[in-house]
mmCIF file of C-alpha atoms in Angstrom:
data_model
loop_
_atom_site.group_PDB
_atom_site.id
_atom_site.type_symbol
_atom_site.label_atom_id
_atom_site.label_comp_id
_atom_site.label_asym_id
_atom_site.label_seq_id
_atom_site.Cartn_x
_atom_site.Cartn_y
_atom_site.Cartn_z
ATOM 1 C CA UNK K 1 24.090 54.542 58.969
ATOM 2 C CA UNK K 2 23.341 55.417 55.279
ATOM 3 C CA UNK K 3 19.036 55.478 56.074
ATOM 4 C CA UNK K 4 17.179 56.762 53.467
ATOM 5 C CA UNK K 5 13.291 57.689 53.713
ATOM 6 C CA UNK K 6 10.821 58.570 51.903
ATOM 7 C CA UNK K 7 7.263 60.378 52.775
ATOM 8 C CA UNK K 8 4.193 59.405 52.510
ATOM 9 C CA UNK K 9 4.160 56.132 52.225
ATOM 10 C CA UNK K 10 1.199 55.737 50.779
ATOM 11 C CA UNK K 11 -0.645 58.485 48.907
ATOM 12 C CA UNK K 12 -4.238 57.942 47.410
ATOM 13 C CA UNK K 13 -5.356 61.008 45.080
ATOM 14 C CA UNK K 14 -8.499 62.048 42.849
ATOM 15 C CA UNK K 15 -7.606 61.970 38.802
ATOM 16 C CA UNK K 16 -6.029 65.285 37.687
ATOM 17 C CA UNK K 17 -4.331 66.514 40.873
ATOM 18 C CA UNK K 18 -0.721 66.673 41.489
ATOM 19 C CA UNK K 19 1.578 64.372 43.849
ATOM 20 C CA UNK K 20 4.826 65.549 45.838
ATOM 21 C CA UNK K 21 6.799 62.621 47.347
ATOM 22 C CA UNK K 22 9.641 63.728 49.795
ATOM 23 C CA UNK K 23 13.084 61.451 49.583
ATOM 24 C CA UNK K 24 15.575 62.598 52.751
ATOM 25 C CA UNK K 25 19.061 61.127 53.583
ATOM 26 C CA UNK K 26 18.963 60.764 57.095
ATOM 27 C CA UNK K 27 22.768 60.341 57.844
ATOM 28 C CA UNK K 28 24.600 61.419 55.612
ATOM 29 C CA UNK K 29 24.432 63.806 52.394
ATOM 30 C CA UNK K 30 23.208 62.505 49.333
ATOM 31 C CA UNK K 31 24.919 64.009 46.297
ATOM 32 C CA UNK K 32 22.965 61.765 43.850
ATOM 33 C CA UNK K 33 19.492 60.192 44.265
ATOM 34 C CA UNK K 34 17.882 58.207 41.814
ATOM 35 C CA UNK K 35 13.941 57.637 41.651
ATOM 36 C CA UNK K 36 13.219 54.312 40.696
ATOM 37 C CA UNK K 37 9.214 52.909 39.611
ATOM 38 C CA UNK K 38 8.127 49.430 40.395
ATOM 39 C CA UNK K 39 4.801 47.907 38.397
ATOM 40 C CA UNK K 40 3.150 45.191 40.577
ATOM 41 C CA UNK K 41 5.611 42.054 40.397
ATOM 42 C CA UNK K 42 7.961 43.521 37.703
ATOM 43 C CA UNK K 43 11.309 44.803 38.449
ATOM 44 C CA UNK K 44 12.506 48.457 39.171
ATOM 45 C CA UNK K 45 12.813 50.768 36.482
ATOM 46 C CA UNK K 46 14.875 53.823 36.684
ATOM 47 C CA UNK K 47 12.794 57.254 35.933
ATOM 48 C CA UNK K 48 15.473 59.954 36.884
ATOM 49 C CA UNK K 49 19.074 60.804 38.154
ATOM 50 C CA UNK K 50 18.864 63.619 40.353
ATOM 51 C CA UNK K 51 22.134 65.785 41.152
ATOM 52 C CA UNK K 52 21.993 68.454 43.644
ATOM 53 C CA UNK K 53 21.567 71.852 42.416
ATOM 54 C CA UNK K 54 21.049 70.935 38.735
ATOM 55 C CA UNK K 55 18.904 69.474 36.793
ATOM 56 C CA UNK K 56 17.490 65.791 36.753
ATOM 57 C CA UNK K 57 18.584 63.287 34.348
ATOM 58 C CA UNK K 58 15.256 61.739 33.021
ATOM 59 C CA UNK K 59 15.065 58.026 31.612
ATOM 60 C CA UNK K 60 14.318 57.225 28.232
ATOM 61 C CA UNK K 61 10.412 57.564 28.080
ATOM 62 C CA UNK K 62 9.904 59.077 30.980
ATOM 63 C CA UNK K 63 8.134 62.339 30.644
ATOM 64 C CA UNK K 64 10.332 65.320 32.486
ATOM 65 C CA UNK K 65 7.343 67.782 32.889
ATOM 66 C CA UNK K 66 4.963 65.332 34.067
ATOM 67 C CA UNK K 67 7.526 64.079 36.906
ATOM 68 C CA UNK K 68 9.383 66.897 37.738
ATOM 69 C CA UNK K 69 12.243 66.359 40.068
ATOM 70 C CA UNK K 70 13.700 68.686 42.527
ATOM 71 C CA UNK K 71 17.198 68.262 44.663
ATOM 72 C CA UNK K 72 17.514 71.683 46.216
ATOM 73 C CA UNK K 73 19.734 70.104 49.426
ATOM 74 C CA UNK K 74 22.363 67.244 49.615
ATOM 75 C CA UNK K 75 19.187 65.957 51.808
ATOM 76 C CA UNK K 76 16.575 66.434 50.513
ATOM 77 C CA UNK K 77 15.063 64.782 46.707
ATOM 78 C CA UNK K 78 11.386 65.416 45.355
ATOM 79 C CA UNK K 79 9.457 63.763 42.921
ATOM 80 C CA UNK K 80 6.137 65.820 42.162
ATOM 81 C CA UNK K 81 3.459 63.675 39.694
ATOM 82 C CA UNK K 82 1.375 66.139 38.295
ATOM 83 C CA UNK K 83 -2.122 66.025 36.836
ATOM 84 C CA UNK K 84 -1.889 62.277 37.972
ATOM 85 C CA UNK K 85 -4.206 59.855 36.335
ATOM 86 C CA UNK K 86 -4.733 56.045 37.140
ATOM 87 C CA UNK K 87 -1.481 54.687 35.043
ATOM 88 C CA UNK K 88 0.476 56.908 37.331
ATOM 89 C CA UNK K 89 -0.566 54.377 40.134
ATOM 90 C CA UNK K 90 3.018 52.370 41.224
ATOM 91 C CA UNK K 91 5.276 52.364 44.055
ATOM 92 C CA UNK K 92 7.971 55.036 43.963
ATOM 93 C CA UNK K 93 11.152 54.490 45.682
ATOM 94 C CA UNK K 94 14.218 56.656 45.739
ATOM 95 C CA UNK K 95 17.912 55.784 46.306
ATOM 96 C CA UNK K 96 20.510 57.998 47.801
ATOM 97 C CA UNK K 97 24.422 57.808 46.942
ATOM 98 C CA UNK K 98 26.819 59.575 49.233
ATOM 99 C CA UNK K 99 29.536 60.552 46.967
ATOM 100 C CA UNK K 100 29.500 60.526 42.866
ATOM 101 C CA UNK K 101 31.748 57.535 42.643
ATOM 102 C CA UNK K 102 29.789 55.614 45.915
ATOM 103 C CA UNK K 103 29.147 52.326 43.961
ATOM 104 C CA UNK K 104 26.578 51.655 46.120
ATOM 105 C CA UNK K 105 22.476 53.020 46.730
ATOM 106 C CA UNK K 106 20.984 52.935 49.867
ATOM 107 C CA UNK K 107 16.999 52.512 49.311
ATOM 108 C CA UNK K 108 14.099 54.294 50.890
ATOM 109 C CA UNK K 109 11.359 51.999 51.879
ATOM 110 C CA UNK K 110 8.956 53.230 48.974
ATOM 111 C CA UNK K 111 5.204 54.935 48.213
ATOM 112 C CA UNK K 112 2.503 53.809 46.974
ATOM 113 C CA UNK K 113 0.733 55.848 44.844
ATOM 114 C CA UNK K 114 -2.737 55.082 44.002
ATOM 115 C CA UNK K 115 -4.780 57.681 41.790
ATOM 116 C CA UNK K 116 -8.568 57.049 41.516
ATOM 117 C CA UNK V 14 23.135 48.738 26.609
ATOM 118 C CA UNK V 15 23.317 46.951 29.568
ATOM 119 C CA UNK V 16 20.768 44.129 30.781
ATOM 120 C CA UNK V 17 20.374 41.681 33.666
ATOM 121 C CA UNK V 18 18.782 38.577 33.036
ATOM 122 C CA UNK V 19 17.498 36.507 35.642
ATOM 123 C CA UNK V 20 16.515 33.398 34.560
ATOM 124 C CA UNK V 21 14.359 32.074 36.992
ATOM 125 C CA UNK V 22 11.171 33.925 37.723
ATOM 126 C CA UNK V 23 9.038 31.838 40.288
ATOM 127 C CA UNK V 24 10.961 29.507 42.663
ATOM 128 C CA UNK V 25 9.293 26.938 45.016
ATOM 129 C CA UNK V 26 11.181 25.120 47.296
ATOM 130 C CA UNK V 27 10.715 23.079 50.528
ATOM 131 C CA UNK V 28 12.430 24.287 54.031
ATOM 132 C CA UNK V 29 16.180 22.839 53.879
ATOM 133 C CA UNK V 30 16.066 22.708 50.310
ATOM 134 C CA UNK V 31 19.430 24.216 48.592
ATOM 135 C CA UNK V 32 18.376 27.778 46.204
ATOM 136 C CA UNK V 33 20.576 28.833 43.742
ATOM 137 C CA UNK V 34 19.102 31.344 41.254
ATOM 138 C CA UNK V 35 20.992 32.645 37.861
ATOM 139 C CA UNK V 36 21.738 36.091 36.854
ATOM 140 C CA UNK V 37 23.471 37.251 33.638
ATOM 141 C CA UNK V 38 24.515 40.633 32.595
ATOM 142 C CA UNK V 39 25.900 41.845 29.497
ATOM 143 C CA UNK V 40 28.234 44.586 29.860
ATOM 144 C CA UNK V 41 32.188 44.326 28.416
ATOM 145 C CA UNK V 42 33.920 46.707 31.087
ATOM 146 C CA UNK V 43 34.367 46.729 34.708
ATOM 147 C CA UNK V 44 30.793 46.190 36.707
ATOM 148 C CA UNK V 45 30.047 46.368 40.261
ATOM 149 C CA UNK V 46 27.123 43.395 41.046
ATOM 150 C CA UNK V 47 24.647 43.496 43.818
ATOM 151 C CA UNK V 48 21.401 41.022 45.009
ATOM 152 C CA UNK V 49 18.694 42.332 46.828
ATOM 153 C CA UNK V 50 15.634 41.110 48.516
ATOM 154 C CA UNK V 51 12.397 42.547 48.999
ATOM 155 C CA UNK V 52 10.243 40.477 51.957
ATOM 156 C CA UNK V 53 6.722 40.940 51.351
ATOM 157 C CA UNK V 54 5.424 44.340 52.371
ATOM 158 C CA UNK V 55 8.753 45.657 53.003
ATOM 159 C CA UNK V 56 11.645 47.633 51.049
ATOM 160 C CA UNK V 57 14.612 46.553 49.151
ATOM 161 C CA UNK V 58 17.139 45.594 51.092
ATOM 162 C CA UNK V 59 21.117 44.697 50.387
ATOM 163 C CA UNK V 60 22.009 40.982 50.594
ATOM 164 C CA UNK V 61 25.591 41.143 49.211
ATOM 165 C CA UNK V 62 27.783 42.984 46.889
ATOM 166 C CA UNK V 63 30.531 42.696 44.513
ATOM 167 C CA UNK V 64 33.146 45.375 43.935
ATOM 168 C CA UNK V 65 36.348 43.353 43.722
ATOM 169 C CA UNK V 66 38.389 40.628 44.824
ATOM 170 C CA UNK V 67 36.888 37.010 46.039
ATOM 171 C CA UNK V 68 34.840 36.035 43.361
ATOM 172 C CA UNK V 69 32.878 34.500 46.159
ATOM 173 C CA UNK V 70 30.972 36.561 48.127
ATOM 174 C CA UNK V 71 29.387 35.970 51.276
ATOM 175 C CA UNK V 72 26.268 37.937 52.622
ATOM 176 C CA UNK V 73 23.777 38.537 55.166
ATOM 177 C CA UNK V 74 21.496 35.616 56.444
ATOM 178 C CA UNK V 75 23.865 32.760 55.071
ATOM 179 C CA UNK V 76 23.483 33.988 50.912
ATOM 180 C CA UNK V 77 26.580 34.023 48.871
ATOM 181 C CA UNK V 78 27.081 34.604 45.257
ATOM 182 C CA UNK V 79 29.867 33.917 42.746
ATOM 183 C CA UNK V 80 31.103 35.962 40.436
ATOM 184 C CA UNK V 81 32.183 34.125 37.426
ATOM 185 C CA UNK V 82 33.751 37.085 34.898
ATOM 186 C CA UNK V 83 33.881 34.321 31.798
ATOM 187 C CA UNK V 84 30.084 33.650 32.139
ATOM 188 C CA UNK V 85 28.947 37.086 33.138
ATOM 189 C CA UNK V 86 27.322 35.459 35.486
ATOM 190 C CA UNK V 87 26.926 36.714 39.831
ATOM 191 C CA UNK V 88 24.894 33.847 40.843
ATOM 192 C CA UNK V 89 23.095 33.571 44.276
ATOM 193 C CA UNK V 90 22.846 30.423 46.444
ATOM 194 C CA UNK V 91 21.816 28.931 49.686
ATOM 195 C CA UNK V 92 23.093 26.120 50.865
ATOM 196 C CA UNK V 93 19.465 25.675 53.138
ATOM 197 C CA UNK V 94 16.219 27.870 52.709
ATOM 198 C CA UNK V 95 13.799 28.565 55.570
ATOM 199 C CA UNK V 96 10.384 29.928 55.126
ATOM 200 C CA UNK V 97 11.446 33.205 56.455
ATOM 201 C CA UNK V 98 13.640 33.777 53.333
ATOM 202 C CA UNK V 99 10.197 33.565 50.894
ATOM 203 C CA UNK V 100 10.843 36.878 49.475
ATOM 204 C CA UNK V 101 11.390 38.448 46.064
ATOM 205 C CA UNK V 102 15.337 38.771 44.628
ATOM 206 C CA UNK V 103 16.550 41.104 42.684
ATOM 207 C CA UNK V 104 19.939 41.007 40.737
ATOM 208 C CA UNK V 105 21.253 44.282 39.743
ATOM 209 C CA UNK V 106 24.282 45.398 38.331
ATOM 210 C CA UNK V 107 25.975 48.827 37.700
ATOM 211 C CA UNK V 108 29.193 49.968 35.519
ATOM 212 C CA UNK V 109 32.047 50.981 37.861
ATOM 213 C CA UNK V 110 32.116 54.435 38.189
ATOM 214 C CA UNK V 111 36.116 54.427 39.357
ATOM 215 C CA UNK V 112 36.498 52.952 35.589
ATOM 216 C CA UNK V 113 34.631 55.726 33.723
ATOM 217 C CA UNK V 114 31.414 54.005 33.657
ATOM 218 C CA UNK V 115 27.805 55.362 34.473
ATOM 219 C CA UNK V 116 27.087 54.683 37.398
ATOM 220 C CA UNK V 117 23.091 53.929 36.652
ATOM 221 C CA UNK V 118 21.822 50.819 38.382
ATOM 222 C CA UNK V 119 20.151 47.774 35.891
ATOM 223 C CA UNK V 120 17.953 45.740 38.111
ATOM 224 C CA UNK V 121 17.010 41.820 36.805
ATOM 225 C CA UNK V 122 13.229 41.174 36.133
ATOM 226 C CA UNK V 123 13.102 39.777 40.023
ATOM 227 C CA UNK V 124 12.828 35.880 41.141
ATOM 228 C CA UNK V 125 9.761 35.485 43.269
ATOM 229 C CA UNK V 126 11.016 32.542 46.086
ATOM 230 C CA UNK V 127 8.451 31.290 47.710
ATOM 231 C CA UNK V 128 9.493 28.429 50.583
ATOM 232 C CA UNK V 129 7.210 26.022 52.117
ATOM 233 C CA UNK V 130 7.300 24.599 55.776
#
């Protein structure tokens, strides 16, 4: 149980265009997700707190209109990069809690995003 | 705020060799403490967890960690490392929601463990 996933899994795109990356809880519903951004061999950094059917909760620094976040089902999380340019490059990976006071995230296996 | 420190960041060690590595946190209330690994190529996955209880907690593939509340410590060890455990750990620790806290996950920089034949 508790199987996150997370599609594509790897997404190469042109400088300028705009990136949706699909997060799903699989087994069970997923009140809370979280989208998390690794840099190559650093640690994950959380971007946004995403509730279903309000809005997301962005991180310090993290720039809400340029990853907007969307949890329209207890399923289903997006993350859309828009007008993506080569910094956006990084692996994406979202995490899925099954109840507000679950104390633990089950993670999705990642994307990589790589923006020419 | 909160912050988990992991102190080593590159680990080499032979196969049979005993790992331990260090993680700190610094948060006064009530925390809930995880460790997971990331094998190359592959996603995070959950080795063990704290919530409550035995300080001592025992994991998947023979890992255990201690929880040591004086220290603010949850270190991980292995009594004996095989090659198939060369992987990248992550320490991470959250403030227990059940207590009032914020339930945001703080993730450690990440010990790269690398473990030769």
């Amino acid at each position: 149980g508790a199987v996150v996933s997370q599609h594509p899994s790897r997404v190469i795109c042109k400088s300028g265009t705009s990136v949706k990356i699909e997060c799903r809880s699989l087994d069970f519903q997923a009140t809370t997700m979280f989208w998390y951004r690794q840099f190559p061999k650093k640690s994950l950094m959380l971007m946004a707190t995403s509730n279903e059917g309000s809005k997301a909760t962005y991180e310090q620094g993290v720039e809400k209109d340029k990853f907007l976040i969307n949890h329209a089902s207890l399923t289903l999380s997006t993350l859309t990069v828009t007008s993506a340019h080569p910094e956006d490059s990084s692996f994406y990976i979202c995490s899925a809690r099954d109840r507000p006071t679950a104390n633990e995230q089950f993670f999705g296996p990642g994307t990589r995003l790589t923006v020419l | 705020a909160q912050s988990v420190s992991q102190h080593n960041h590159h680990v080499i060690l032979s196969e049979a060799a005993s790992l331990e590595l260090g993680c700190n946190y610094s948060y006064g209330g009530t925390v809930n403490l995880f460790w997971y690994v990331q094998y190359p190529g592959q996603h995070l996955q959950l080795l063990l967890k704290y919530f409550s209880g035995d300080p001592l907690v025992k994991g998947i593939k023979g890992f255990e960690a201690e929880f040591i509340k004086s220290k603010f410590s949850f270190n991980l060890r292995k009594p004996s490392v095989q090659w198939s455990d060369t992987a990248e750990y992550f320490c991470a620790v959250n403030e227990d929601p059940l207590s009032g806290g914020y339930n945001k996950l703080i993730f450690g920089a990440g010990t790269r463990l690398a473990v030769h034949p």
